[in-house]
XYZ file of C-alpha atoms in Angstrom:
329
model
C 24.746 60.162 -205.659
C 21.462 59.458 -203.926
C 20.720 62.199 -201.786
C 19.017 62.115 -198.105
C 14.697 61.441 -198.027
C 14.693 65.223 -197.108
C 16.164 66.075 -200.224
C 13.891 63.684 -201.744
C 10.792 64.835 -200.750
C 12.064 68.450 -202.061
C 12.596 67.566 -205.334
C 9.387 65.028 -205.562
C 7.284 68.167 -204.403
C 8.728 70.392 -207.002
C 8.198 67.716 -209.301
C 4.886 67.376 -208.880
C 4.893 71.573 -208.584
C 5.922 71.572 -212.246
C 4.007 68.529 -213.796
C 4.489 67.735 -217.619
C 2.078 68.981 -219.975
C -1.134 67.340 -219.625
C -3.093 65.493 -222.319
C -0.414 64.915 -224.507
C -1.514 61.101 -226.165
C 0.804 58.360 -225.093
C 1.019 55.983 -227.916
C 1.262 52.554 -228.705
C 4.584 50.818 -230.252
C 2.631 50.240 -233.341
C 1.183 53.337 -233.658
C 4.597 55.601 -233.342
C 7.344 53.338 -233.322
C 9.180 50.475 -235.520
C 12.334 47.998 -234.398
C 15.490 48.997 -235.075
C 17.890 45.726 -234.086
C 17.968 43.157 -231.835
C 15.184 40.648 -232.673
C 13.736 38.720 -230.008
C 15.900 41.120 -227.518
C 12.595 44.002 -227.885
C 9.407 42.693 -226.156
C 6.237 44.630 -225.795
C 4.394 44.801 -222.861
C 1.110 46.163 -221.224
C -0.916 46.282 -225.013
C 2.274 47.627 -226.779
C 2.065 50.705 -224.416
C 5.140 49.160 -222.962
C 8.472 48.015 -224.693
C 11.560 46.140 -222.706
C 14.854 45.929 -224.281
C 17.391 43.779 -223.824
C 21.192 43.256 -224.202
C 23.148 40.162 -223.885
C 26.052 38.233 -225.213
C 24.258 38.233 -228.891
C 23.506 41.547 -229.272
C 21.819 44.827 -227.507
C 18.370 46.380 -228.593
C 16.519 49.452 -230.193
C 13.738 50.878 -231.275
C 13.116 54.191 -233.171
C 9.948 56.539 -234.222
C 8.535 55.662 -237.651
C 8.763 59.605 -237.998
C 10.955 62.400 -238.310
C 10.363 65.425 -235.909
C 11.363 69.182 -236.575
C 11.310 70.530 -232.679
C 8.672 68.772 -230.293
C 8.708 67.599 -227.064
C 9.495 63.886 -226.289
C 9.327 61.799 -223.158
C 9.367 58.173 -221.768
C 9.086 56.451 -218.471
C 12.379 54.732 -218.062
C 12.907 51.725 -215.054
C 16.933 50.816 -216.018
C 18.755 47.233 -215.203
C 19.927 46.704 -211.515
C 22.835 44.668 -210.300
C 25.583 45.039 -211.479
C 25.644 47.129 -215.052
C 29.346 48.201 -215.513
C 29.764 48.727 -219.358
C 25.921 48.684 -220.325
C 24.865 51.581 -221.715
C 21.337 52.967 -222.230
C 20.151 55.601 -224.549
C 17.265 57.896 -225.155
C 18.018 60.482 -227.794
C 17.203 62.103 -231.247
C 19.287 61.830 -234.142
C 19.189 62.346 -237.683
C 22.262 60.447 -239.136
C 20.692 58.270 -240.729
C 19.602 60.435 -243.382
C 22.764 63.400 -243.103
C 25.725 61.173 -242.283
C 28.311 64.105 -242.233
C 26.621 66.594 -240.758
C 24.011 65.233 -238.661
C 22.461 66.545 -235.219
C 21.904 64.441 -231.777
C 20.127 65.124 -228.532
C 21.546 62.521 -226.390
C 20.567 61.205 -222.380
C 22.520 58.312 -221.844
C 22.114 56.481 -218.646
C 26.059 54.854 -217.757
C 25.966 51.470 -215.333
C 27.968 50.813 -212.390
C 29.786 48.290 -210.589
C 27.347 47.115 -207.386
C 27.234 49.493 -204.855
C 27.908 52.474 -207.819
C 24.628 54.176 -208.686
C 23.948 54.652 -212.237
C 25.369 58.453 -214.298
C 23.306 60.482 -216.798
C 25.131 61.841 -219.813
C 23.255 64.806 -221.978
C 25.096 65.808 -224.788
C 24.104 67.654 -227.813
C 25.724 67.922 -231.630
C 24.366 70.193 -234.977
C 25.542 69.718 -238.186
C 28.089 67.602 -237.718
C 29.763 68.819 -234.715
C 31.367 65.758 -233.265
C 34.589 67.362 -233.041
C 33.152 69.415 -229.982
C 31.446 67.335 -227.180
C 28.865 69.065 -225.550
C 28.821 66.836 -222.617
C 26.940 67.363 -218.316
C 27.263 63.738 -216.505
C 24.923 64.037 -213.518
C 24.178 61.405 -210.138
C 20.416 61.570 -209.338
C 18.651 61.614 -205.858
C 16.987 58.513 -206.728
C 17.707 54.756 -207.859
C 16.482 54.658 -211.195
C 16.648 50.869 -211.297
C 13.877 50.564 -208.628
C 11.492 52.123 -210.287
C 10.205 54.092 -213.373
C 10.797 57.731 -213.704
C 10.403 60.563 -216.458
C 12.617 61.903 -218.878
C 12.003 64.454 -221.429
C 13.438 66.526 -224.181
C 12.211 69.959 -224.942
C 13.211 71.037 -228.624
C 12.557 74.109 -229.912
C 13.543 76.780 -232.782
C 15.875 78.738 -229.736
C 15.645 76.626 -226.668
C 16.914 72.892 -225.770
C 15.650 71.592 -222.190
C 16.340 67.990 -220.640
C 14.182 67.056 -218.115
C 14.234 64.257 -215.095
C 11.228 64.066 -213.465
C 9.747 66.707 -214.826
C 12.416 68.624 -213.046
C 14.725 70.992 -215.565
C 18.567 69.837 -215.080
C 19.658 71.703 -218.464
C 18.935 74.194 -220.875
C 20.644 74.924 -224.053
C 19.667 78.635 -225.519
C 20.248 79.175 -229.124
C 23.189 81.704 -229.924
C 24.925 83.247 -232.348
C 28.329 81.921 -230.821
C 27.051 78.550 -231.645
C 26.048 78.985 -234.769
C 25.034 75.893 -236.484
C 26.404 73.933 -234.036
C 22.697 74.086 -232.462
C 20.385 71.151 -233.845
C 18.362 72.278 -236.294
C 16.923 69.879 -238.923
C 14.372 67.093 -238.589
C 15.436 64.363 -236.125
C 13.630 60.650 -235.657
C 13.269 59.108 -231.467
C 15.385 56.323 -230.500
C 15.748 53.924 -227.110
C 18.818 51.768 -227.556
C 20.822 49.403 -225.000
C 24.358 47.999 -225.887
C 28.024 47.657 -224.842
C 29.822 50.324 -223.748
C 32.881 48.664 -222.136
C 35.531 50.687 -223.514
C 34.190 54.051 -222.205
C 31.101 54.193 -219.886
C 32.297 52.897 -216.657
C 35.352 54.407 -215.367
C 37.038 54.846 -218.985
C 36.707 51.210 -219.848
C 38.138 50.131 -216.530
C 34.849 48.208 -215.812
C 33.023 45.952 -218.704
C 30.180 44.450 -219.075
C 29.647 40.978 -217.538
C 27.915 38.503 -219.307
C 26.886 36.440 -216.232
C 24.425 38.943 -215.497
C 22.552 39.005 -218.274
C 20.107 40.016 -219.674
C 20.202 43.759 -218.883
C 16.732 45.178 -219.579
C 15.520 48.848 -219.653
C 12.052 49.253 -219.392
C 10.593 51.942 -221.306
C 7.124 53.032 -220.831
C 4.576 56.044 -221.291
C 5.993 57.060 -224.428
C 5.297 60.123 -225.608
C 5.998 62.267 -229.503
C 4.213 65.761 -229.091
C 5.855 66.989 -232.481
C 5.635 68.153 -236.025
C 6.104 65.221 -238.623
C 8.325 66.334 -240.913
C 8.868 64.740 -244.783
C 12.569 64.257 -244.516
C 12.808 64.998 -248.996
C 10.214 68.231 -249.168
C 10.611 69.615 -245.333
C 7.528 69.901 -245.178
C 5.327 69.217 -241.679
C 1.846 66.724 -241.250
C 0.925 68.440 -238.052
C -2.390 67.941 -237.231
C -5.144 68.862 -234.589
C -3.197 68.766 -231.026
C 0.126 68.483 -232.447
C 3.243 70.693 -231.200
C 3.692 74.517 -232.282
C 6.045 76.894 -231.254
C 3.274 78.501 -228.901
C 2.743 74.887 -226.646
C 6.334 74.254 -227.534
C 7.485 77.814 -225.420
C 4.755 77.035 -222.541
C 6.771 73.900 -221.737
C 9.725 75.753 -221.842
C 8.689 78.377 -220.128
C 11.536 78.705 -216.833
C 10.021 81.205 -214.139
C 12.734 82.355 -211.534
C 11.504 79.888 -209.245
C 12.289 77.034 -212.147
C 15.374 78.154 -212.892
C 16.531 78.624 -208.620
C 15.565 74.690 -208.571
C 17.667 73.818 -211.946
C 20.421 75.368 -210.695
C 20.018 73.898 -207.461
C 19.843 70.455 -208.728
C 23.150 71.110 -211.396
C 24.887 72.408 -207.972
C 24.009 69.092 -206.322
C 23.834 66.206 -208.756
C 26.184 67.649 -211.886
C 29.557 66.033 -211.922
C 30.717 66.654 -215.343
C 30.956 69.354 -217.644
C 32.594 70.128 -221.005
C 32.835 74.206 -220.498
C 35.501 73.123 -217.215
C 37.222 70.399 -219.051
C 41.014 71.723 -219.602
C 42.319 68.536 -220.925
C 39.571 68.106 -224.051
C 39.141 72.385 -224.260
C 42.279 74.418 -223.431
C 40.260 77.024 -224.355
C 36.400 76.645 -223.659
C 33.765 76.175 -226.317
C 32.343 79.880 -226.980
C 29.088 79.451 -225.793
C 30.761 78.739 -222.514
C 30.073 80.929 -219.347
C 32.183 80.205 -216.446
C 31.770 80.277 -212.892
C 34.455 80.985 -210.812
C 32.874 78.667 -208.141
C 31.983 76.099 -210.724
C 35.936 76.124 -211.831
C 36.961 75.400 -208.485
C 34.569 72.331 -208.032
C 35.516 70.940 -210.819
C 39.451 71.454 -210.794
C 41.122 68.177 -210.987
C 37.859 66.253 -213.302
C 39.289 66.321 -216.587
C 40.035 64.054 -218.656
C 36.802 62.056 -218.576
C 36.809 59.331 -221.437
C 34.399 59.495 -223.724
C 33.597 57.323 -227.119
C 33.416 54.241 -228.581
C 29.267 54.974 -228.985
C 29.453 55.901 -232.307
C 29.880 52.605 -233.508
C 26.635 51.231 -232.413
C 24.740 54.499 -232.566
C 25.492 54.693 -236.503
C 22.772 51.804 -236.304
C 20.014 53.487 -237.802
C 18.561 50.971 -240.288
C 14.539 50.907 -239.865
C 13.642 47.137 -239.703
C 9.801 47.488 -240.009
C 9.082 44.222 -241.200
C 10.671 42.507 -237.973
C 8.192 40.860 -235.728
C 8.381 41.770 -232.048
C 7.158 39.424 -229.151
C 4.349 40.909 -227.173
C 3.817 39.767 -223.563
């Protein structure tokens, strides 16, 4: 739900309180990244420092990084489709299935459209080793249309610590416990930006598809950044050069002072609408890592039951097509 310009101008001062790391290179779709699918449905833009994909009645789009990342810190510029977008699904995540099909680990923001008049939904969801049984799902509104106009979002990976960003802005942190166990992501995972169909899940459980008539629906990605550790997915072993990502840099972005934290949980207060610890339908019992809040419980008595799936399908994609020629404009 978009919130009032007072509440705006709170968060877009904290924001700008809490700024990104600085200096981190921004590279080129050449330089870091190679198409996935979708042919002539990925265009680059602005020198290949831009990329817009596409989905239509054909098929959707993707893109992934050429390399494989053990923890790093990863972040694009994202302006999503407008109209209406019931069905279409967007997604900016790390996975390694490719290469460890049964027990693989994702880091997932998914951006859910709407019927016009229905702002857009975040999903962030996380798996290790194979844990698809357990969905680690938080669906969120925002307090800003983020079809009008770019805005940041950013995944903090390290050895103990998982944060997703908007707007530089922390909405969720995932610490590494021993009740998770290796449920927490913990080998070498490549970047991907996909769009495709979602109708039988994302808007209102399937309720809602995607419309042709308003195709195409492009995401515009931009500002893309890969502040990690290379990793050789055979020997495990990193390429990190000078300026790359180490657990020191790695914990300074991570770093959540009480002030940090008060605004997280601020925003979660506000903006969360979804979350897997108060689901009663999906978890009887919660997940361990689980802590509840008795005021939490109450707010979201009566929520359960979200649907959720169908993804898989098209997120099993993960065949590197780096001999397929991409339009620039």
């Amino acid at each position: 739900m978009v919130g009032s310009l007072g509440l705006c101008m709170v968060f877009t001062i904290f924001a700008l309180a809490y700024a990104s790391p600085k200096n981190l290179p921004i590279l080129s779709f050449d330089e870091g990244y190679t198409q996935l699918f979708g042919d002539s449905n990925l265009m680059l833009h602005r020198d290949g420092k831009g990329v817009h994909i596409s989905l239509d009645e054909r098929t959707g789009a993707g893109f992934v990084s050429q390399d494989l990342y053990l923890h790093g810190f990863f972040s694009a510029s994202i302006k999503l489709p407008s109209d209406y977008t019931a069905g279409v699904v967007v997604a900016f995540y790390m996975s390694n299935g490719d290469i460890f099909e049964k027990n693989h680990d994702e880091l997932d923001f998914e951006f859910l459209g709407n019927i016009r008049g229905k702002e857009w939904r975040i999903q962030t969801n996380i798996y290790g080793n194979g844990s698809t049984g357990i969905g680690r799902e938080e669906r969120y509104g925002l307090w800003f249309d983020p079809s009008e106009d770019f805005h940041k979002y950013s995944i903090l990976w390290t050895d103990d610590q998982i944060i997703f960003f908007v707007d530089n802005i922390p909405i969720r942190e995932i610490k590494r416990s021993e009740e998770m166990g290796g449920d927490f992501p913990s080998k070498p995972m490549s970047l991907y930006a996909t769009v495709w169909d979602g109708s039988t899940w994302a808007t209102s459980g399937g309720r809602y598809k995607v419309n042709y008539k308003y195709a195409p629906y492009t995401a515009e990605f931009n500002d893309l950044i890969l502040h990690g550790c290379a990793v050789d997915p055979l020997e495990q072993s990193t390429r990190c050069g000078e300026g790359d990502a180490d657990h020191n840099s790695l914990s300074e972005i991570g770093l959540i002072s009480s002030e940090r934290n008060r605004k997280m949980e601020e925003f979660r207060k506000k903006y969360m609408t979804y979350s897997y610890c108060y689901d009663r339908i999906r978890y009887p019992t919660p997940p361990v890592e689980c802590v509840l809040d008795p005021h939490e419980s109450e707010r979201f008595r009566g929520l359960d039951g979200v649907r959720f799936g169908g993804h898989r399908q098209h997120r099993k994609r993960h065949h590197r097509s780096p001999s397929t020629t991409t339009t620039t404009l």
